[in-house]
Backbone as JSON, one array per atom type, in Angstrom:
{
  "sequence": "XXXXXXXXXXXXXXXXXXXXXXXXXXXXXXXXXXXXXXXXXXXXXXXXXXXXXXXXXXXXXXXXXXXXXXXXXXXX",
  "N": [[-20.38, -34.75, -48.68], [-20.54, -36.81, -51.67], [-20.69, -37.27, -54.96], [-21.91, -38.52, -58.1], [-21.28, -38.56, -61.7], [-23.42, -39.26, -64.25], [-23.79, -39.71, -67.64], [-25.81, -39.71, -70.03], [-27.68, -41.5, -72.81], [-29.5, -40.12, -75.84], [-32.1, -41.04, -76.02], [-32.72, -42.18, -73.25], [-34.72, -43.68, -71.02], [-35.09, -41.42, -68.74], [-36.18, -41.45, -65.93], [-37.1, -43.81, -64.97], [-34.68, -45.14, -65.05], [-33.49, -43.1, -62.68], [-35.45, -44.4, -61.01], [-34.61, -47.08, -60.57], [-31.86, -46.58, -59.71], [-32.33, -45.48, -56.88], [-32.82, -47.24, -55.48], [-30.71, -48.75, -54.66], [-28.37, -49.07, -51.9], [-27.11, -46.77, -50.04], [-27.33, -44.78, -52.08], [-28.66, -41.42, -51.72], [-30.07, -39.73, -52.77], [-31.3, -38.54, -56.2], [-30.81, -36.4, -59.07], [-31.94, -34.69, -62.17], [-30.3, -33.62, -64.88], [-30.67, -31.9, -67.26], [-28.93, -30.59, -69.63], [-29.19, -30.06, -72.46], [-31.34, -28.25, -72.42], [-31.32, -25.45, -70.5], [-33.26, -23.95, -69.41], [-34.53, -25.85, -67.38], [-33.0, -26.58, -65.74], [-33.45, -23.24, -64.49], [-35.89, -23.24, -63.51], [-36.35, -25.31, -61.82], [-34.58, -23.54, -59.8], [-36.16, -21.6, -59.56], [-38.12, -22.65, -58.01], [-37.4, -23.45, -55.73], [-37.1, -21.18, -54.49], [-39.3, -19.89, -53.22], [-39.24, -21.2, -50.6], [-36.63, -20.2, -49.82], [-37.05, -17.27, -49.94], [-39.14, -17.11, -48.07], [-37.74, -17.87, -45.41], [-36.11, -16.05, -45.51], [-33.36, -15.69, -47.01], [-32.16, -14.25, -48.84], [-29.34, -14.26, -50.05], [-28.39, -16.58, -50.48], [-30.51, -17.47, -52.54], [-29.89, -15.39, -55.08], [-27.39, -16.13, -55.21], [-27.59, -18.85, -56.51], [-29.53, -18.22, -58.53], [-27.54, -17.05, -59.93], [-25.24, -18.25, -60.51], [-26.65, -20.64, -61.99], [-27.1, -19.12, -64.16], [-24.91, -18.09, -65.61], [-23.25, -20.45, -65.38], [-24.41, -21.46, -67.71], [-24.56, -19.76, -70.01], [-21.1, -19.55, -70.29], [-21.04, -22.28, -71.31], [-21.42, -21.59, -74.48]],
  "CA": [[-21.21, -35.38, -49.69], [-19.86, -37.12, -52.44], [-21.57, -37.47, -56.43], [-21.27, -39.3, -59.14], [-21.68, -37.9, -62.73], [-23.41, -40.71, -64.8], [-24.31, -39.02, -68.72], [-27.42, -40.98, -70.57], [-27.81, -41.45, -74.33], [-30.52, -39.44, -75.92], [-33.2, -42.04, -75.76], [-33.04, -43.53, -72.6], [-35.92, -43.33, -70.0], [-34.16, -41.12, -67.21], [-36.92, -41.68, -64.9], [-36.92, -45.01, -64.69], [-33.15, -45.0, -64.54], [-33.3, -42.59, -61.42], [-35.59, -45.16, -59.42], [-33.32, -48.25, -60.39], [-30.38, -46.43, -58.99], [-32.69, -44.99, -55.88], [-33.19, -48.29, -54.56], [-29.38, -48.85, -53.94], [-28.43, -48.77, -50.49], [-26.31, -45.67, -50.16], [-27.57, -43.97, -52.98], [-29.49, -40.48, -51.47], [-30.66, -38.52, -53.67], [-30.72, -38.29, -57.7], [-31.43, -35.0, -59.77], [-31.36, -34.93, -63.52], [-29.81, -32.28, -65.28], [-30.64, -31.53, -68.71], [-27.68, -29.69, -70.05], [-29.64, -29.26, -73.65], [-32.44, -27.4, -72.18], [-31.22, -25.1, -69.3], [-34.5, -23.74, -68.2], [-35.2, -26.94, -66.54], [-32.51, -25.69, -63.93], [-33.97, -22.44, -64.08], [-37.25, -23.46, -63.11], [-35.94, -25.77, -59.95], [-33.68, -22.5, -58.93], [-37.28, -20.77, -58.78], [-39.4, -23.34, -57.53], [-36.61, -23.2, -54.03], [-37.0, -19.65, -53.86], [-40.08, -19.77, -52.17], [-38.88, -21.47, -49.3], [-35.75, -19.25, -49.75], [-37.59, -15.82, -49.36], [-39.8, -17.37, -46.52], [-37.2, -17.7, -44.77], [-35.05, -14.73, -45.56], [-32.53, -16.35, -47.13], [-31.64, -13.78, -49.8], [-28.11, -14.51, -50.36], [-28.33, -17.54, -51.04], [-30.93, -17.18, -53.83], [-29.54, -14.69, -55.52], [-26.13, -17.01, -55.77], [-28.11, -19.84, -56.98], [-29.79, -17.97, -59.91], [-26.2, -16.13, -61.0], [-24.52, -19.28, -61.09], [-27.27, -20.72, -63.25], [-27.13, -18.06, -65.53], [-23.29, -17.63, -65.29], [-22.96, -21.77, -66.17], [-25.25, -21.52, -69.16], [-23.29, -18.65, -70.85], [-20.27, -20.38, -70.6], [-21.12, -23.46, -72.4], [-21.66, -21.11, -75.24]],
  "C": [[-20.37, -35.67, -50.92], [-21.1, -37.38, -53.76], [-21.05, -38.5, -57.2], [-21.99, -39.09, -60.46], [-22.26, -38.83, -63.76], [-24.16, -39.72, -66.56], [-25.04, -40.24, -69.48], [-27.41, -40.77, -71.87], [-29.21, -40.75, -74.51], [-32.11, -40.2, -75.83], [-33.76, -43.1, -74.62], [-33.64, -42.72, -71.56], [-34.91, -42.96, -68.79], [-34.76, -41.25, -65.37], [-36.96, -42.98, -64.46], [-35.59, -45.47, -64.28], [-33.2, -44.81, -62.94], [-34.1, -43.59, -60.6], [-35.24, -46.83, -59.23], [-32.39, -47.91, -59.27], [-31.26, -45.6, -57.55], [-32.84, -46.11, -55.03], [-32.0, -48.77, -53.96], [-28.82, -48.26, -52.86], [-27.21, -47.78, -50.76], [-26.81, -44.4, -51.6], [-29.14, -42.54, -51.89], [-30.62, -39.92, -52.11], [-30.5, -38.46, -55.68], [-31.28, -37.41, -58.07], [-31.29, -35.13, -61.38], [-31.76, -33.52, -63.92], [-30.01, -32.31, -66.65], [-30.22, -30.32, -69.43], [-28.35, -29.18, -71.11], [-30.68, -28.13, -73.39], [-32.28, -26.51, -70.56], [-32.24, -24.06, -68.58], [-35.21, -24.71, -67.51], [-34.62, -26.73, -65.18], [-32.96, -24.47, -63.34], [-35.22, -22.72, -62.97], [-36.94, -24.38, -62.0], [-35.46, -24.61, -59.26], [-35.23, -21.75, -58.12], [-38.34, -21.48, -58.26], [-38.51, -23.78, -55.87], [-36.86, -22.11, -53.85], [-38.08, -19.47, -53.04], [-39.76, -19.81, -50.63], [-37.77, -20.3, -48.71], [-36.47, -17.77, -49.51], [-38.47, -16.28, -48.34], [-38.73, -16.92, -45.58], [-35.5, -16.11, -44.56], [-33.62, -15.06, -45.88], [-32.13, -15.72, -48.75], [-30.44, -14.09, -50.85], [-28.1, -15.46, -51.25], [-29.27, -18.26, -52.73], [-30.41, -16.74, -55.06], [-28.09, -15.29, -56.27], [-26.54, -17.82, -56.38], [-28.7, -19.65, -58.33], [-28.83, -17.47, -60.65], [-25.58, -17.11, -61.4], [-25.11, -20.06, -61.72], [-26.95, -20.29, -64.56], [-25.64, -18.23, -66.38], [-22.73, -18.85, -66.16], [-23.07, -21.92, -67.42], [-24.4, -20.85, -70.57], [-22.11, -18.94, -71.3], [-20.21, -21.08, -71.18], [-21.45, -22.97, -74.06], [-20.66, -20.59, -76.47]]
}
């Protein structure tokens, strides 16, 4: 899988953005990250965990909320 990091000025509609660039053939998937407010990643990390403890998939949780945390701290 390959990305591409695209950063947005503070005023511009990111939703609308994301389903411009969703309609481009090759384009998968888009996520938006809001670096100023990092309980927005929190709150995706725990809104997978469900599925993640269904299935018993500890590990991988557990990595997913440290390196959250872990990122955040850093930028500090």
């Amino acid at each position: 899988m390959r990305s591409i990091k695209i950063t947005l000025e503070k005023n511009v509609d990111a939703e609308s953005l994301k389903q411009i660039l969703l309609q481009i053939k090759g384009v998968a998937s888009i996520e938006i990250i809001d670096e100023e407010n990092p309980e927005s990643e929190l709150k995706k990390a725990f809104a997978k965990t469900k599925e993640q403890l269904k299935k018993g998939d500890y590990e991988t949780l557990v990595n997913d909320i440290f390196d959250i945390i872990t990122k955040n701290n850093t930028k500090k």
